[in-house]
Amino acid sequence: MMAKLNFTLDGIEIVFSPGQTIMDAALAAGHYIPHLCHEPGYTPHGSCRLCLVAANGRMVSACTQPASSDLEVISNHESLTQHRRQLLQLLFIEGNHICPACEKSGNCKLQALAYDQGMLEPGFEQFFPRRRIDASHAGFIIDSDRCIACELCVRASRDIDKKNIFAIHGRGLKRQLVINSPSGELADTDFAATDKAAQICPVGAILPKHQAFRQSIGNRLYDRQPISQIDGVNHE
Amino acid sequence: MQVKNAIAHTRKYLQHSYSDERLLLQYLQTLQNLNQNISASDLQSLENLTGIPVYAARQVIDFYSFLTYEDPVSYRILVSDNIVDQYQGSRELMRWFKQHLDDRHVAVGTTSCIGLSDLGPGILVNGRLISRVTESRRESIRQLIQTRTPLSAWPAEFFQVNHPIRKSGLLLDDQQPGGTALAAFSDYEPEQALQTIQDSGLRGRGGAGFSTATKWRFCRQETADSKVVICNADEGEPGTFKDYVLLKDKINLVIEGMIIAAKIINADKGFIYLRGEYLTLMPHIYRALESYRSQGWLSGSFDIDIHLGAGAYICGEESALIESLEGKPGIPRNRPPFPVNSGYCGLPTIVNNVETFANVSLIFIYGAEHYRQHGSKNSSGTKVLSVSGDCRHPGVYELSFGTRLSELLQMAGATEVQAVQIGGAAGHLIKPEHFGRRFDFDDLATAGAVMIFNQQRKLLDVASNFADFFVHESCGFCTPCRVGTTVQSKILHRFQHHKAAAQDHDNLQKLVQLLKASSHCGLGSSAGWISESLLNDFPEVFNLPDNEQASAAFFDIDSALLEARNLAGHQ
């Protein structure tokens, strides 16, 4: 029998199997590394950069870096927390994330991570973008101003729902969520509430209609427990 | 019919077989160059003919600057907007064109550096380079456009690009006839040839300086039925143009270097990824490839195709380049896997700079030992530099590694120098106390752009221009680069216009560190270097006024009122 493979995460030994990333192994062992664009079981993306860790001193994204047995990984460190806070600030100022007015408040990973990482202010000037809102669909609304370009909906629709409804177009700040349909509208697709893509948005960019406050503020997922305890539990 | 012809035209010049999907970007380029625009009906025809959905083509169009959708014009003038171009009158030139060609058939805009900083101001007209647009030349261009003269009937000399060669060395002096390197190489077994390259000490000329032999050995060790050699001819770094010269004058050395690479790693596919700005070099390179084909050096067992970029600096990053070759937006990949293990279409792939391939040929022509005599201990051979800015003799300089910056400045006739930017926008600004530093992988490692700024220049103008470049060229994939480059630009512009607050200084410092530590690729991690250079070596440019502005962070009353003023019609 082969010896168990392991690396250390903040001094704790983490067992992994070949092919796992640092993130896979850490989450499987019940250790939380902050992340937004990652979801267990999805193709790793590495775009939000929230899972920035130092692996043998080199800065890498834990969700894309393969685990290996000679690694000493540091995640919980003040300098990394500062970087994560700034990354969160950049995501907040890039879009229009007005938590008190957002239906997703309390169920939003961006908001929950900001609390978790101690981000108390936007830090940089707000961009206040004016992007497209698509309310064409009977059951869902797309608010691009709240999109963080994590491509979870793109991956869910393409890889799991097999519908390929979403894409991100453009370059730089112009990167935006678009709908792969002749009219560019969601109503023109076979998008359904049962789609994985309808449930995966970590922020308030893909919102179900007529549901807004059925669950009261204060009783929502991340209102009750910090994200590190909810998303950090063993998914296996 | 038009789209069908464009597809046939694109395929006619290609040796390998490709799916339509892989050629999407090339089809779109052909359509764009045909009509200076891509129309909705073109995309519908493309979908009917190839099955590629309109939205998939739109995704590619939306990524590349040179592809335009539903914006029909007969003439598209793009003025190169690097800071060195601006010093040569590019902004005034653009205003002049806008004023004198007020015509719905003409579009005038700016573009990132097109590689004419030594011959500025330079423009692209319908994708073709025109250097030294003097007052008389701009007037001629105006007349030609007003008379609707097709570009094929414009004076040929307008399209001649003659970068001055100010100093030549081992590479630019080489006059051996084509085939010399290949003939010398034929005496070697692949393993022995690899050892020779290793003995020469050759390191990649794209800037990072990775050992060429090591990269090729990794790829050689891969077992695969098909492998790929890519020549990165996407020199998009502001201020660089030396690869243009090598592709024009030393194309034999480049092609032979690629053939040698193919034989060593056992590749069957070759690509030259040529930046869209160098469209006019394409026939020249194609003719050179044809001559190697007619001599049997290129054939079914290994052949080289030219693919065109379309105005995206990020495609100089090797994995973004590979994505672009596959017909997609140029977003850098996650690593691992590395291209040597899994690159173009998952095949083991090496990507090297134009100059690196040319140097490989030199090593076989002159021998590793002779080659090593040039340069310094850890940096053998020569480096070809593109010199522009405030000097009497801008142009191309080939220097032995180890040459001091001060020696170059003297050769270039640069006086009263305030600072020198080494490495383009993704480089560092060097102050006079450090002009004794050497061009060397251990010291001033660079792909070759050298921009000189005299004491009259405002370094915040320089930095703001580079920051704007990164805003334009960030692919937008990762958070720090997508958002951080814009924040950096806003802060630098506030300092430039004396509207900065103390918080801006702190934020700039934080951003520089964040971009370096957290970006997805080299573009993001180098995007803050210009600010870092200023913060460390030119701190005096950040002087803040001693008044209440320090507390008025971010607030600019004029921009806050701009929208209301526009709505009310007040100026």
XYZ file of C-alpha atoms in Angstrom, chain B residues 230-564:
335
model
C 5.506 28.407 -31.984
C 7.371 31.571 -32.852
C 6.028 34.435 -30.771
C 6.051 37.352 -33.212
C 3.486 39.322 -31.244
C 5.879 42.015 -30.067
C 3.332 44.297 -28.487
C 5.402 45.880 -25.741
C 5.185 49.658 -26.111
C 8.447 50.965 -27.533
C 9.620 47.785 -29.191
C 10.140 47.168 -32.916
C 13.253 45.000 -33.147
C 11.308 41.849 -34.082
C 9.956 43.710 -37.114
C 13.543 44.155 -38.263
C 14.417 40.508 -37.611
C 11.293 39.270 -39.412
C 12.052 41.533 -42.348
C 15.827 41.172 -42.646
C 16.645 37.898 -40.858
C 13.628 35.748 -41.585
C 15.901 32.912 -42.786
C 17.540 32.680 -39.375
C 14.133 32.679 -37.683
C 12.665 29.961 -39.900
C 15.805 27.808 -39.669
C 15.765 28.153 -35.884
C 12.191 26.875 -35.892
C 13.074 23.933 -38.142
C 15.975 23.040 -35.837
C 13.600 23.214 -32.859
C 11.158 20.926 -34.636
C 13.852 18.362 -35.332
C 15.052 18.442 -31.715
C 11.665 18.108 -30.038
C 10.207 16.046 -32.882
C 7.443 18.482 -33.846
C 5.242 18.346 -36.899
C 3.368 21.629 -36.521
C 4.847 25.099 -36.608
C 3.273 28.526 -36.198
C 4.423 32.079 -36.530
C 1.970 34.137 -34.491
C 2.327 37.546 -36.082
C 0.907 40.626 -34.414
C -1.966 42.130 -36.412
C -0.043 45.401 -36.718
C 2.538 43.611 -38.881
C -0.008 42.442 -41.467
C 2.135 43.955 -44.219
C 5.013 41.604 -43.314
C 2.847 38.574 -43.980
C 3.533 38.199 -47.740
C 7.274 38.540 -47.110
C 7.255 35.821 -44.447
C 5.017 33.627 -46.586
C 7.399 33.900 -49.554
C 10.310 32.934 -47.298
C 8.376 29.881 -46.071
C 7.597 28.949 -49.682
C 11.264 28.981 -50.578
C 12.026 26.590 -47.696
C 9.138 24.443 -48.908
C 10.535 24.328 -52.443
C 13.886 23.164 -51.042
C 12.184 20.437 -49.050
C 13.049 21.867 -45.627
C 9.389 22.348 -44.882
C 7.061 19.531 -45.839
C 4.419 17.198 -44.523
C 6.658 16.128 -41.648
C 7.020 19.694 -40.366
C 5.526 22.859 -41.762
C 4.883 26.369 -40.542
C 1.704 28.447 -40.812
C 1.347 32.143 -40.134
C -1.525 33.161 -37.880
C -2.413 36.791 -37.326
C -3.188 38.448 -34.029
C -5.837 41.142 -33.912
C -4.760 43.848 -31.502
C -4.367 42.221 -28.101
C -1.132 42.748 -26.180
C -2.013 39.916 -23.811
C -1.486 37.440 -26.652
C 2.258 37.933 -26.193
C 1.841 35.854 -23.014
C 2.518 32.315 -24.199
C -0.617 30.593 -22.951
C -2.847 33.471 -24.144
C -1.074 33.214 -27.488
C -1.939 29.521 -27.630
C -5.584 30.269 -26.832
C -5.571 32.831 -29.634
C -4.013 30.305 -32.043
C -6.880 28.006 -31.151
C -9.247 30.718 -32.381
C -10.378 31.950 -28.972
C -10.081 35.124 -26.881
C -6.538 35.385 -25.541
C -7.037 34.682 -21.864
C -3.968 33.201 -20.160
C -4.361 29.638 -18.948
C -3.837 28.269 -15.495
C -0.498 26.579 -14.987
C 0.240 23.716 -14.628
C 0.012 22.228 -17.157
C 2.811 24.103 -18.869
C 2.845 24.418 -22.658
C 5.847 22.059 -22.950
C 3.550 19.359 -21.545
C 0.182 20.503 -22.856
C -0.028 23.515 -25.149
C -1.681 24.032 -28.520
C -4.748 21.720 -28.582
C -3.243 19.834 -25.645
C -0.064 18.958 -27.557
C 3.442 19.445 -26.142
C 4.425 22.907 -27.346
C 7.387 25.236 -27.204
C 6.893 28.977 -27.556
C 9.943 31.120 -28.224
C 10.588 34.686 -29.246
C 11.614 35.655 -32.808
C 15.072 36.660 -31.609
C 15.574 33.373 -29.741
C 15.009 31.323 -32.896
C 17.378 33.580 -34.845
C 20.029 32.994 -32.163
C 19.602 29.220 -32.393
C 20.562 29.465 -36.072
C 23.604 31.558 -35.171
C 24.750 28.923 -32.684
C 24.837 26.285 -35.433
C 26.420 28.618 -37.992
C 29.228 29.836 -35.720
C 29.413 27.126 -33.047
C 28.560 27.307 -29.369
C 32.064 28.294 -28.356
C 32.272 31.272 -30.692
C 28.750 32.267 -29.674
C 29.650 32.207 -25.991
C 32.491 34.615 -26.561
C 29.850 37.287 -27.006
C 28.090 38.518 -23.931
C 28.688 38.014 -20.239
C 28.998 35.056 -17.884
C 25.328 34.168 -17.398
C 24.050 35.948 -20.483
C 25.740 34.810 -23.641
C 25.306 36.370 -27.051
C 23.868 39.718 -27.948
C 20.617 41.549 -27.301
C 18.779 43.520 -29.937
C 17.260 46.660 -28.449
C 14.614 49.063 -29.720
C 15.636 52.582 -28.725
C 13.238 55.515 -28.897
C 12.411 58.751 -27.149
C 14.674 61.707 -26.448
C 17.880 60.943 -28.320
C 19.495 61.923 -31.598
C 19.699 58.386 -32.985
C 16.635 56.289 -32.238
C 16.536 52.867 -33.859
C 17.844 49.339 -33.456
C 20.984 48.562 -31.463
C 22.495 45.132 -31.132
C 24.718 45.045 -28.057
C 26.718 42.329 -26.393
C 25.192 41.357 -23.068
C 26.991 43.185 -20.302
C 26.972 46.564 -22.056
C 26.143 49.412 -19.695
C 23.039 51.549 -20.148
C 25.278 54.642 -20.058
C 27.200 53.332 -23.093
C 23.958 52.889 -25.011
C 22.807 56.388 -24.090
C 26.070 57.783 -25.390
C 25.772 55.867 -28.670
C 22.194 57.063 -29.061
C 23.179 60.662 -28.501
C 20.957 61.096 -25.476
C 21.743 64.086 -23.264
C 20.119 65.611 -20.183
C 18.429 62.293 -19.533
C 16.004 62.260 -16.628
C 15.035 58.589 -16.778
C 15.046 55.551 -19.054
C 12.229 53.049 -19.219
C 13.616 49.557 -19.781
C 11.235 46.827 -20.913
C 8.329 48.865 -22.216
C 5.199 49.578 -20.197
C 5.794 46.330 -18.292
C 9.215 47.571 -17.304
C 11.106 49.739 -14.889
C 12.051 53.393 -14.964
C 15.761 53.778 -14.341
C 17.178 56.901 -12.734
C 20.530 58.489 -13.709
C 22.375 57.102 -10.642
C 21.701 53.650 -12.073
C 22.771 54.272 -15.678
C 25.886 52.220 -14.912
C 23.712 49.104 -14.810
C 24.224 46.481 -17.496
C 22.000 44.788 -20.039
C 22.199 41.278 -18.671
C 19.782 38.665 -17.353
C 21.241 39.237 -13.885
C 20.750 42.989 -14.034
C 18.631 44.819 -16.628
C 16.770 41.840 -18.073
C 14.567 43.009 -20.906
C 12.874 41.948 -24.116
C 14.448 45.046 -25.591
C 12.364 48.233 -25.389
C 14.365 51.276 -24.275
C 12.531 54.610 -24.029
C 14.528 57.694 -23.113
C 13.019 60.689 -21.327
C 14.870 63.976 -20.964
C 14.564 66.500 -18.169
C 11.745 68.392 -19.890
C 9.418 65.405 -19.660
C 6.923 64.883 -16.857
C 7.295 61.367 -15.518
C 3.669 61.320 -14.373
C 2.656 61.750 -18.022
C 4.792 58.720 -18.850
C 3.380 56.652 -16.002
C -0.223 57.634 -16.743
C 0.232 56.638 -20.376
C 1.558 53.220 -19.396
C -1.207 52.800 -16.814
C -3.802 53.579 -19.492
C -2.152 51.017 -21.723
C -2.714 48.331 -19.091
C -6.334 49.390 -18.637
C -6.813 48.898 -22.361
C -4.870 45.651 -22.578
C -5.872 43.800 -19.410
C -7.816 40.741 -20.493
C -10.068 41.227 -17.474
C -9.960 37.626 -16.305
C -8.660 38.189 -12.778
C -9.856 40.694 -10.205
C -6.610 42.534 -9.403
C -5.701 43.255 -13.010
C -9.217 43.903 -14.331
C -10.085 46.401 -11.611
C -6.682 47.333 -10.180
C -5.276 48.638 -13.465
C -8.160 51.122 -13.715
C -7.714 52.218 -10.105
C -3.994 52.702 -10.758
C -4.740 54.803 -13.833
C -7.245 56.987 -11.978
C -4.799 57.621 -9.153
C -1.907 58.486 -11.479
C -4.122 60.845 -13.482
C -5.148 62.586 -10.266
C -1.489 63.109 -9.389
C -0.845 64.259 -12.962
C -3.553 66.913 -12.620
C -2.658 67.896 -9.037
C -5.918 66.519 -7.710
C -4.581 63.679 -5.608
C -5.120 63.125 -1.921
C -2.921 61.491 0.696
C -5.056 58.379 0.506
C -4.181 58.042 -3.188
C -0.521 57.646 -2.290
C -1.296 54.887 0.215
C -3.657 53.174 -2.179
C -1.107 53.237 -4.978
C 1.425 51.529 -2.736
C -1.103 48.861 -1.787
C -2.101 48.313 -5.410
C 1.474 47.847 -6.565
C 1.925 45.053 -4.017
C -1.471 43.512 -4.742
C -0.936 43.400 -8.518
C 2.456 41.758 -8.027
C 1.268 39.192 -5.503
C -2.139 38.158 -6.732
C -2.418 38.496 -10.519
C -3.226 35.545 -12.731
C -0.411 36.218 -15.222
C 2.641 38.315 -15.979
C 0.660 41.208 -17.432
C -1.071 41.852 -14.129
C 1.992 41.266 -12.010
C 4.034 43.760 -14.047
C 1.249 46.339 -14.518
C 2.211 48.129 -11.314
C 5.960 48.261 -11.932
C 5.784 51.751 -13.405
C 4.143 53.066 -10.229
C 6.604 51.115 -8.131
C 9.507 52.723 -10.005
C 8.096 56.179 -9.346
C 7.348 55.452 -5.681
C 10.828 54.070 -5.056
C 13.082 56.126 -7.295
C 11.193 59.310 -8.133
C 9.162 59.956 -4.961
C 9.256 63.723 -5.565
C 6.667 63.430 -8.371
C 4.054 62.541 -5.768
C 4.272 65.796 -3.821
C 0.869 66.581 -2.382
C -0.292 70.145 -1.826
C -0.357 71.147 1.876
C -4.011 72.011 1.996
C -7.442 70.612 2.629
C -7.190 68.447 -0.494
C -5.624 65.761 1.620
C -9.000 65.065 3.174
C -11.001 65.391 -0.048
C -10.193 61.872 -1.101
C -11.512 60.876 -4.525
C -13.803 63.879 -4.748
C -13.553 65.883 -7.906
C -16.315 68.457 -8.124
C -16.036 68.853 -11.882
C -16.513 65.203 -12.643
C -19.248 64.944 -9.999
C -21.191 67.707 -11.728
C -20.370 66.644 -15.285
C -23.488 64.595 -15.878
C -25.836 67.235 -14.475
